[in-house]
Tab-separated table of C-alpha atoms in Angstrom:
chain	number	residue	atom	x	y	z
A	1	UNK	CA	8.628	-62.940	-12.012
A	2	UNK	CA	7.223	-60.353	-14.395
A	3	UNK	CA	4.134	-60.105	-12.229
A	4	UNK	CA	6.207	-59.717	-9.062
A	5	UNK	CA	8.193	-56.815	-10.590
A	6	UNK	CA	4.893	-55.275	-11.612
A	7	UNK	CA	3.460	-55.516	-8.095
A	8	UNK	CA	6.615	-54.125	-6.440
A	9	UNK	CA	7.008	-51.196	-8.851
A	10	UNK	CA	3.357	-50.206	-8.525
A	11	UNK	CA	3.721	-50.340	-4.740
A	12	UNK	CA	6.743	-48.047	-4.981
A	13	UNK	CA	4.745	-45.629	-7.133
A	14	UNK	CA	1.990	-45.574	-4.523
A	15	UNK	CA	4.478	-44.779	-1.746
A	16	UNK	CA	6.113	-42.026	-3.837
A	17	UNK	CA	2.746	-40.444	-4.610
A	18	UNK	CA	1.822	-40.358	-0.914
A	19	UNK	CA	5.239	-38.842	-0.124
A	20	UNK	CA	4.652	-36.124	-2.755
A	21	UNK	CA	1.300	-35.412	-1.129
A	22	UNK	CA	2.672	-35.094	2.397
A	23	UNK	CA	5.920	-33.170	1.841
A	24	UNK	CA	5.738	-29.387	2.202
A	25	UNK	CA	9.089	-28.696	0.597
A	26	UNK	CA	8.615	-28.032	-3.110
A	27	UNK	CA	12.179	-29.039	-3.990
A	28	UNK	CA	11.638	-32.429	-2.345
A	29	UNK	CA	8.294	-32.770	-4.116
A	30	UNK	CA	9.944	-32.009	-7.482
A	31	UNK	CA	12.678	-34.581	-6.931
A	32	UNK	CA	10.115	-37.164	-5.824
A	33	UNK	CA	8.080	-36.406	-8.956
A	34	UNK	CA	11.211	-37.082	-11.040
A	35	UNK	CA	11.691	-40.384	-9.221
A	36	UNK	CA	8.026	-41.168	-9.737
A	37	UNK	CA	8.391	-40.676	-13.493
A	38	UNK	CA	11.524	-42.829	-13.617
A	39	UNK	CA	9.846	-45.625	-11.631
A	40	UNK	CA	6.866	-45.497	-13.945
A	41	UNK	CA	9.257	-45.720	-16.928
A	42	UNK	CA	10.688	-48.921	-15.425
A	43	UNK	CA	7.153	-50.219	-14.968
A	44	UNK	CA	6.321	-49.397	-18.592
A	45	UNK	CA	9.290	-51.507	-19.771
A	46	UNK	CA	7.877	-54.351	-17.714
A	47	UNK	CA	4.497	-53.823	-19.388
A	48	UNK	CA	6.134	-54.165	-22.870
A	49	UNK	CA	5.771	-50.477	-23.736
A	50	UNK	CA	9.433	-49.790	-24.471
A	51	UNK	CA	8.849	-46.745	-26.702
A	52	UNK	CA	6.631	-45.148	-24.079
A	53	UNK	CA	9.171	-45.967	-21.368
A	54	UNK	CA	12.042	-44.083	-22.949
A	55	UNK	CA	9.834	-41.132	-23.819
A	56	UNK	CA	8.607	-41.038	-20.217
A	57	UNK	CA	12.163	-41.301	-18.872
A	58	UNK	CA	13.388	-38.484	-21.133
A	59	UNK	CA	10.382	-36.184	-20.972
A	60	UNK	CA	8.716	-37.009	-17.655
A	61	UNK	CA	11.801	-37.538	-15.509
A	62	UNK	CA	14.132	-35.225	-17.461
A	63	UNK	CA	12.564	-32.200	-19.080
A	64	UNK	CA	9.659	-31.751	-16.695
A	65	UNK	CA	11.972	-31.922	-13.642
A	66	UNK	CA	14.213	-29.277	-15.230
A	67	UNK	CA	11.196	-27.052	-15.928
A	68	UNK	CA	9.982	-27.480	-12.342
A	69	UNK	CA	13.412	-26.593	-10.939
A	70	UNK	CA	13.537	-23.533	-13.181
A	71	UNK	CA	10.164	-22.448	-11.845
A	72	UNK	CA	11.300	-23.007	-8.258
A	73	UNK	CA	14.330	-20.759	-8.727
A	74	UNK	CA	12.004	-18.041	-10.035
A	75	UNK	CA	9.397	-18.503	-7.305
A	76	UNK	CA	9.963	-20.074	-3.904
A	77	UNK	CA	10.854	-23.404	-2.380
A	78	UNK	CA	8.382	-23.808	0.429
A	79	UNK	CA	4.702	-24.386	0.458
A	80	UNK	CA	2.524	-22.526	2.934
A	81	UNK	CA	1.151	-24.900	5.552
A	82	UNK	CA	-2.537	-24.516	6.148
A	83	UNK	CA	-3.650	-25.828	9.496
A	84	UNK	CA	-7.311	-26.461	8.775
A	85	UNK	CA	-8.121	-29.801	7.189
A	86	UNK	CA	-11.108	-29.479	4.916
A	87	UNK	CA	-13.304	-32.505	4.381
A	88	UNK	CA	-14.939	-31.579	1.087
A	89	UNK	CA	-11.938	-32.289	-1.230
A	90	UNK	CA	-11.206	-35.511	0.639
A	91	UNK	CA	-14.786	-36.725	0.332
A	92	UNK	CA	-14.983	-35.790	-3.357
A	93	UNK	CA	-11.769	-37.713	-4.052
A	94	UNK	CA	-12.983	-40.683	-2.010
A	95	UNK	CA	-16.300	-40.797	-3.868
A	96	UNK	CA	-14.596	-40.527	-7.276
A	97	UNK	CA	-12.163	-43.287	-6.318
A	98	UNK	CA	-14.986	-45.550	-5.153
A	99	UNK	CA	-16.823	-45.021	-8.450
A	100	UNK	CA	-13.680	-45.853	-10.416
A	101	UNK	CA	-13.085	-49.019	-8.366
A	102	UNK	CA	-16.690	-49.978	-9.093
A	103	UNK	CA	-15.881	-49.440	-12.784
A	104	UNK	CA	-12.987	-51.909	-12.663
A	105	UNK	CA	-15.364	-54.751	-11.761
A	106	UNK	CA	-16.389	-55.129	-15.405
A	107	UNK	CA	-12.909	-54.646	-16.821
A	108	UNK	CA	-11.077	-57.637	-18.312
A	109	UNK	CA	-8.405	-59.133	-16.056
A	110	UNK	CA	-4.883	-57.768	-16.312
A	111	UNK	CA	-3.019	-59.536	-19.142
A	112	UNK	CA	-6.146	-61.203	-20.548
A	113	UNK	CA	-5.373	-62.190	-24.188
A	114	UNK	CA	-9.109	-62.176	-25.046
A	115	UNK	CA	-9.700	-58.588	-23.906
A	116	UNK	CA	-12.011	-56.661	-26.289
A	117	UNK	CA	-9.367	-53.985	-26.839
A	118	UNK	CA	-7.164	-56.579	-28.546
A	119	UNK	CA	-9.784	-57.929	-30.937
A	120	UNK	CA	-10.738	-55.066	-33.190
A	121	UNK	CA	-8.002	-53.400	-35.205
A	122	UNK	CA	-4.783	-54.649	-33.601
A	123	UNK	CA	-4.408	-57.797	-35.773
A	124	UNK	CA	-4.787	-55.671	-38.925
A	125	UNK	CA	-2.134	-53.200	-37.766
A	126	UNK	CA	0.296	-56.005	-36.927
A	127	UNK	CA	-0.257	-57.747	-40.279
A	128	UNK	CA	-0.170	-54.423	-42.115
A	129	UNK	CA	3.102	-53.394	-40.511
A	130	UNK	CA	4.671	-56.681	-41.573
A	131	UNK	CA	3.279	-56.748	-45.130
A	132	UNK	CA	2.765	-53.120	-46.215
A	133	UNK	CA	4.963	-50.825	-44.149
A	134	UNK	CA	7.773	-53.344	-43.608
A	135	UNK	CA	9.505	-51.843	-40.615
A	136	UNK	CA	10.008	-53.901	-37.453
A	137	UNK	CA	8.536	-51.513	-34.874
A	138	UNK	CA	4.731	-51.624	-34.936
A	139	UNK	CA	4.441	-48.579	-32.657
A	140	UNK	CA	6.438	-46.483	-35.136
A	141	UNK	CA	4.306	-47.726	-38.015
A	142	UNK	CA	1.073	-46.787	-36.247
A	143	UNK	CA	2.433	-43.462	-34.981
A	144	UNK	CA	3.868	-42.180	-38.232
A	145	UNK	CA	1.678	-43.901	-40.802
A	146	UNK	CA	-1.708	-45.198	-39.643
A	147	UNK	CA	-2.191	-42.384	-37.148
A	148	UNK	CA	0.087	-39.846	-38.825
A	149	UNK	CA	-2.489	-37.057	-38.596
A	150	UNK	CA	-2.647	-37.488	-34.808
A	151	UNK	CA	1.085	-36.918	-34.665
A	152	UNK	CA	0.737	-33.852	-36.879
A	153	UNK	CA	-1.907	-32.534	-34.484
A	154	UNK	CA	0.429	-33.225	-31.580
A	155	UNK	CA	3.148	-31.041	-33.114
A	156	UNK	CA	0.533	-28.300	-33.535
A	157	UNK	CA	-0.240	-28.568	-29.807
A	158	UNK	CA	3.448	-28.303	-28.888
A	159	UNK	CA	3.869	-25.304	-31.173
A	160	UNK	CA	0.881	-23.595	-29.557
A	161	UNK	CA	2.230	-24.294	-26.076
A	162	UNK	CA	5.654	-22.971	-27.083
A	163	UNK	CA	4.126	-19.770	-28.428
A	164	UNK	CA	2.108	-19.457	-25.224
A	165	UNK	CA	5.188	-19.811	-23.017
A	166	UNK	CA	7.050	-17.229	-25.109
A	167	UNK	CA	4.149	-14.784	-24.901
A	168	UNK	CA	3.939	-15.214	-21.133
A	169	UNK	CA	7.632	-15.054	-20.306
A	170	UNK	CA	9.066	-13.180	-23.278
A	171	UNK	CA	7.926	-9.777	-22.061
A	172	UNK	CA	10.412	-8.197	-19.728
A	173	UNK	CA	9.622	-6.646	-16.392
A	174	UNK	CA	10.647	-3.121	-17.414
A	175	UNK	CA	8.232	-3.107	-20.306
A	176	UNK	CA	5.499	-4.176	-17.911
A	177	UNK	CA	6.296	-1.332	-15.559
A	178	UNK	CA	6.188	1.163	-18.432
A	179	UNK	CA	2.872	-0.237	-19.543
A	180	UNK	CA	1.606	-0.139	-15.961
A	181	UNK	CA	0.472	-3.764	-15.955
A	182	UNK	CA	2.971	-4.697	-13.278
A	183	UNK	CA	1.977	-3.618	-9.824
A	184	UNK	CA	5.090	-2.069	-8.303
A	185	UNK	CA	3.624	-1.753	-4.787
A	186	UNK	CA	4.006	-5.485	-4.294
A	187	UNK	CA	7.670	-5.616	-5.297
A	188	UNK	CA	9.476	-7.319	-2.467
B	1	UNK	CA	-8.817	-64.492	-3.962
B	2	UNK	CA	-5.177	-63.814	-4.850
B	3	UNK	CA	-6.050	-64.320	-8.488
B	4	UNK	CA	-8.796	-61.698	-8.341
B	5	UNK	CA	-6.431	-59.358	-6.501
B	6	UNK	CA	-3.697	-59.735	-9.141
B	7	UNK	CA	-6.207	-59.412	-11.991
B	8	UNK	CA	-7.281	-55.958	-10.785
B	9	UNK	CA	-4.211	-54.869	-8.817
B	10	UNK	CA	-2.875	-52.602	-11.581
B	11	UNK	CA	-6.185	-50.811	-11.962
B	12	UNK	CA	-6.606	-50.314	-8.231
B	13	UNK	CA	-3.126	-48.904	-7.735
B	14	UNK	CA	-3.705	-46.663	-10.750
B	15	UNK	CA	-6.898	-45.398	-9.113
B	16	UNK	CA	-4.996	-44.771	-5.864
B	17	UNK	CA	-2.358	-42.762	-7.768
B	18	UNK	CA	-5.018	-40.914	-9.740
B	19	UNK	CA	-6.906	-39.925	-6.604
B	20	UNK	CA	-3.688	-38.854	-4.862
B	21	UNK	CA	-2.967	-36.582	-7.828
B	22	UNK	CA	-6.518	-35.242	-7.863
B	23	UNK	CA	-6.372	-34.575	-4.117
B	24	UNK	CA	-3.114	-32.634	-4.527
B	25	UNK	CA	-4.690	-30.550	-7.312
B	26	UNK	CA	-7.857	-29.809	-5.335
B	27	UNK	CA	-6.672	-29.502	-1.737
B	28	UNK	CA	-3.192	-27.967	-1.971
B	29	UNK	CA	-3.035	-24.207	-2.408
B	30	UNK	CA	0.457	-23.967	-3.847
B	31	UNK	CA	0.416	-23.593	-7.616
B	32	UNK	CA	3.653	-25.550	-8.260
B	33	UNK	CA	2.329	-28.360	-6.060
B	34	UNK	CA	-0.898	-28.370	-8.050
B	35	UNK	CA	1.070	-28.894	-11.265
B	36	UNK	CA	3.081	-31.719	-9.674
B	37	UNK	CA	-0.263	-33.274	-8.675
B	38	UNK	CA	-1.471	-32.930	-12.241
B	39	UNK	CA	1.657	-34.775	-13.416
B	40	UNK	CA	1.035	-37.585	-10.919
B	41	UNK	CA	-2.531	-37.871	-12.208
B	42	UNK	CA	-1.319	-37.880	-15.798
B	43	UNK	CA	1.270	-40.608	-15.275
B	44	UNK	CA	-1.332	-42.782	-13.568
B	45	UNK	CA	-3.527	-42.516	-16.666
B	46	UNK	CA	-0.556	-43.589	-18.802
B	47	UNK	CA	-0.117	-46.670	-16.626
B	48	UNK	CA	-3.850	-47.428	-16.868
B	49	UNK	CA	-3.748	-47.417	-20.676
B	50	UNK	CA	-0.554	-49.450	-20.918
B	51	UNK	CA	-1.885	-51.960	-18.368
B	52	UNK	CA	-4.975	-52.492	-20.532
B	53	UNK	CA	-2.748	-53.264	-23.520
B	54	UNK	CA	-0.577	-55.806	-21.725
B	55	UNK	CA	-0.982	-59.430	-22.800
B	56	UNK	CA	0.249	-62.135	-20.427
B	57	UNK	CA	3.326	-63.761	-21.964
B	58	UNK	CA	3.470	-61.108	-24.693
B	59	UNK	CA	6.488	-59.108	-25.778
B	60	UNK	CA	7.124	-55.540	-26.915
B	61	UNK	CA	5.419	-54.962	-30.301
B	62	UNK	CA	8.518	-55.242	-32.464
B	63	UNK	CA	8.513	-57.723	-35.350
B	64	UNK	CA	11.358	-60.205	-35.158
B	65	UNK	CA	10.218	-62.635	-37.844
B	66	UNK	CA	9.310	-65.251	-35.258
B	67	UNK	CA	5.740	-65.995	-34.360
B	68	UNK	CA	5.208	-64.140	-31.100
B	69	UNK	CA	2.391	-62.689	-29.053
B	70	UNK	CA	2.537	-58.898	-28.965
B	71	UNK	CA	1.097	-56.530	-26.422
B	72	UNK	CA	-1.407	-54.071	-27.869
B	73	UNK	CA	0.570	-51.328	-29.694
B	74	UNK	CA	-2.319	-48.838	-29.972
B	75	UNK	CA	-2.290	-47.670	-26.318
B	76	UNK	CA	1.463	-47.204	-26.676
B	77	UNK	CA	0.959	-44.816	-29.592
B	78	UNK	CA	-1.791	-42.913	-27.769
B	79	UNK	CA	0.342	-42.540	-24.670
B	80	UNK	CA	3.402	-41.421	-26.641
B	81	UNK	CA	1.270	-38.545	-27.910
B	82	UNK	CA	-0.150	-37.926	-24.435
B	83	UNK	CA	3.314	-37.674	-22.816
B	84	UNK	CA	4.407	-35.008	-25.275
B	85	UNK	CA	1.161	-33.062	-24.957
B	86	UNK	CA	1.527	-33.425	-21.169
B	87	UNK	CA	4.927	-31.752	-21.127
B	88	UNK	CA	3.502	-28.941	-23.270
B	89	UNK	CA	0.707	-28.275	-20.767
B	90	UNK	CA	3.152	-28.539	-17.843
B	91	UNK	CA	5.436	-25.960	-19.456
B	92	UNK	CA	2.527	-23.603	-20.100
B	93	UNK	CA	1.231	-24.068	-16.545
B	94	UNK	CA	4.647	-23.331	-15.043
B	95	UNK	CA	4.985	-20.233	-17.235
B	96	UNK	CA	1.666	-19.048	-15.802
B	97	UNK	CA	2.968	-19.692	-12.279
B	98	UNK	CA	6.051	-17.556	-12.964
B	99	UNK	CA	3.892	-14.731	-14.340
B	100	UNK	CA	1.470	-14.920	-11.414
B	101	UNK	CA	4.385	-14.745	-9.022
B	102	UNK	CA	5.701	-11.648	-10.847
B	103	UNK	CA	2.320	-9.941	-10.692
B	104	UNK	CA	1.202	-10.943	-7.189
B	105	UNK	CA	4.447	-11.952	-5.453
B	106	UNK	CA	2.841	-15.181	-4.303
B	107	UNK	CA	2.105	-18.684	-5.571
B	108	UNK	CA	-0.442	-19.573	-2.889
B	109	UNK	CA	-4.023	-19.462	-4.105
B	110	UNK	CA	-5.525	-17.855	-0.957
B	111	UNK	CA	-2.942	-15.030	-0.976
B	112	UNK	CA	-3.580	-14.413	-4.676
B	113	UNK	CA	-7.293	-14.346	-3.916
B	114	UNK	CA	-6.803	-11.730	-1.162
B	115	UNK	CA	-4.587	-9.582	-3.407
B	116	UNK	CA	-7.203	-9.805	-6.145
B	117	UNK	CA	-9.908	-8.610	-3.735
B	118	UNK	CA	-7.747	-5.689	-2.613
B	119	UNK	CA	-7.124	-4.738	-6.235
B	120	UNK	CA	-10.827	-4.818	-6.969
B	121	UNK	CA	-11.627	-2.676	-3.936
B	122	UNK	CA	-8.948	-0.162	-4.959
B	123	UNK	CA	-10.165	-0.036	-8.539
B	124	UNK	CA	-13.713	0.604	-7.347
B	125	UNK	CA	-12.512	3.391	-5.032
B	126	UNK	CA	-10.554	4.990	-7.851
B	127	UNK	CA	-13.629	5.137	-9.995
B	128	UNK	CA	-15.617	7.133	-7.422
B	129	UNK	CA	-15.399	10.942	-7.782
């Protein structure tokens, strides 16, 4: 049953991705991207990653959709249709995909309990969470304790991005015109 | 045959999603569409990592006191970080799109390219006596 849900949800994700590729309406693409994130959150629950699933549902399907919609209101809704189909991107993508499929040949089977990734440090973290940290959620223990510096670095990244967004959007148009950096001839 | 298919199915679909995202980033000229493609790519990488951590018959890595098999918690932690960093890059990218639109009145890469060329030509003209 678990495997069936997995297969169906992944199929849905594939269909959504193709739909995002083919649609020319940016609003539709944004909504499909939100649905894509939500479907992947459901899939992540099925793959036992509950913490990741609710972060993905909140951040991927929620905040990023809101940001996209905000951008669309400030820009435009439709994508320009280019008639000419160019082969070079398609071939590059095809070649990369073929290489990656070739790479999966050596990967352990899905759900394999003897996979190398499970052998090294995972048993120590599980035992350590039970004996030393003594909270039920192993993911929280690893995130905030064993890999606490990673999380600190992550907040630094978010801070930097926030400062970047403020620097880009904080300046008002009038100031730009005074400074001459805005090009008034292209004002529509 | 079915067994082999199911053993690699997750990875193959992930590769399909990844390549769809990459194709959108490379082949589509619209900047918002490029960022959506980047998000599709990103989510597919999340699924790849989480799929590698899944153990058949395992449960979510939360201690209940009973003796259970847990899926690998380390990919979960990595991906939690990646999701948050992903939204940060998306926000920054979209801010750039808004600024580009303000400066060039377009979010299509070929139009921006043309405008850039015109600007360069004008700047060069202005410099001549």
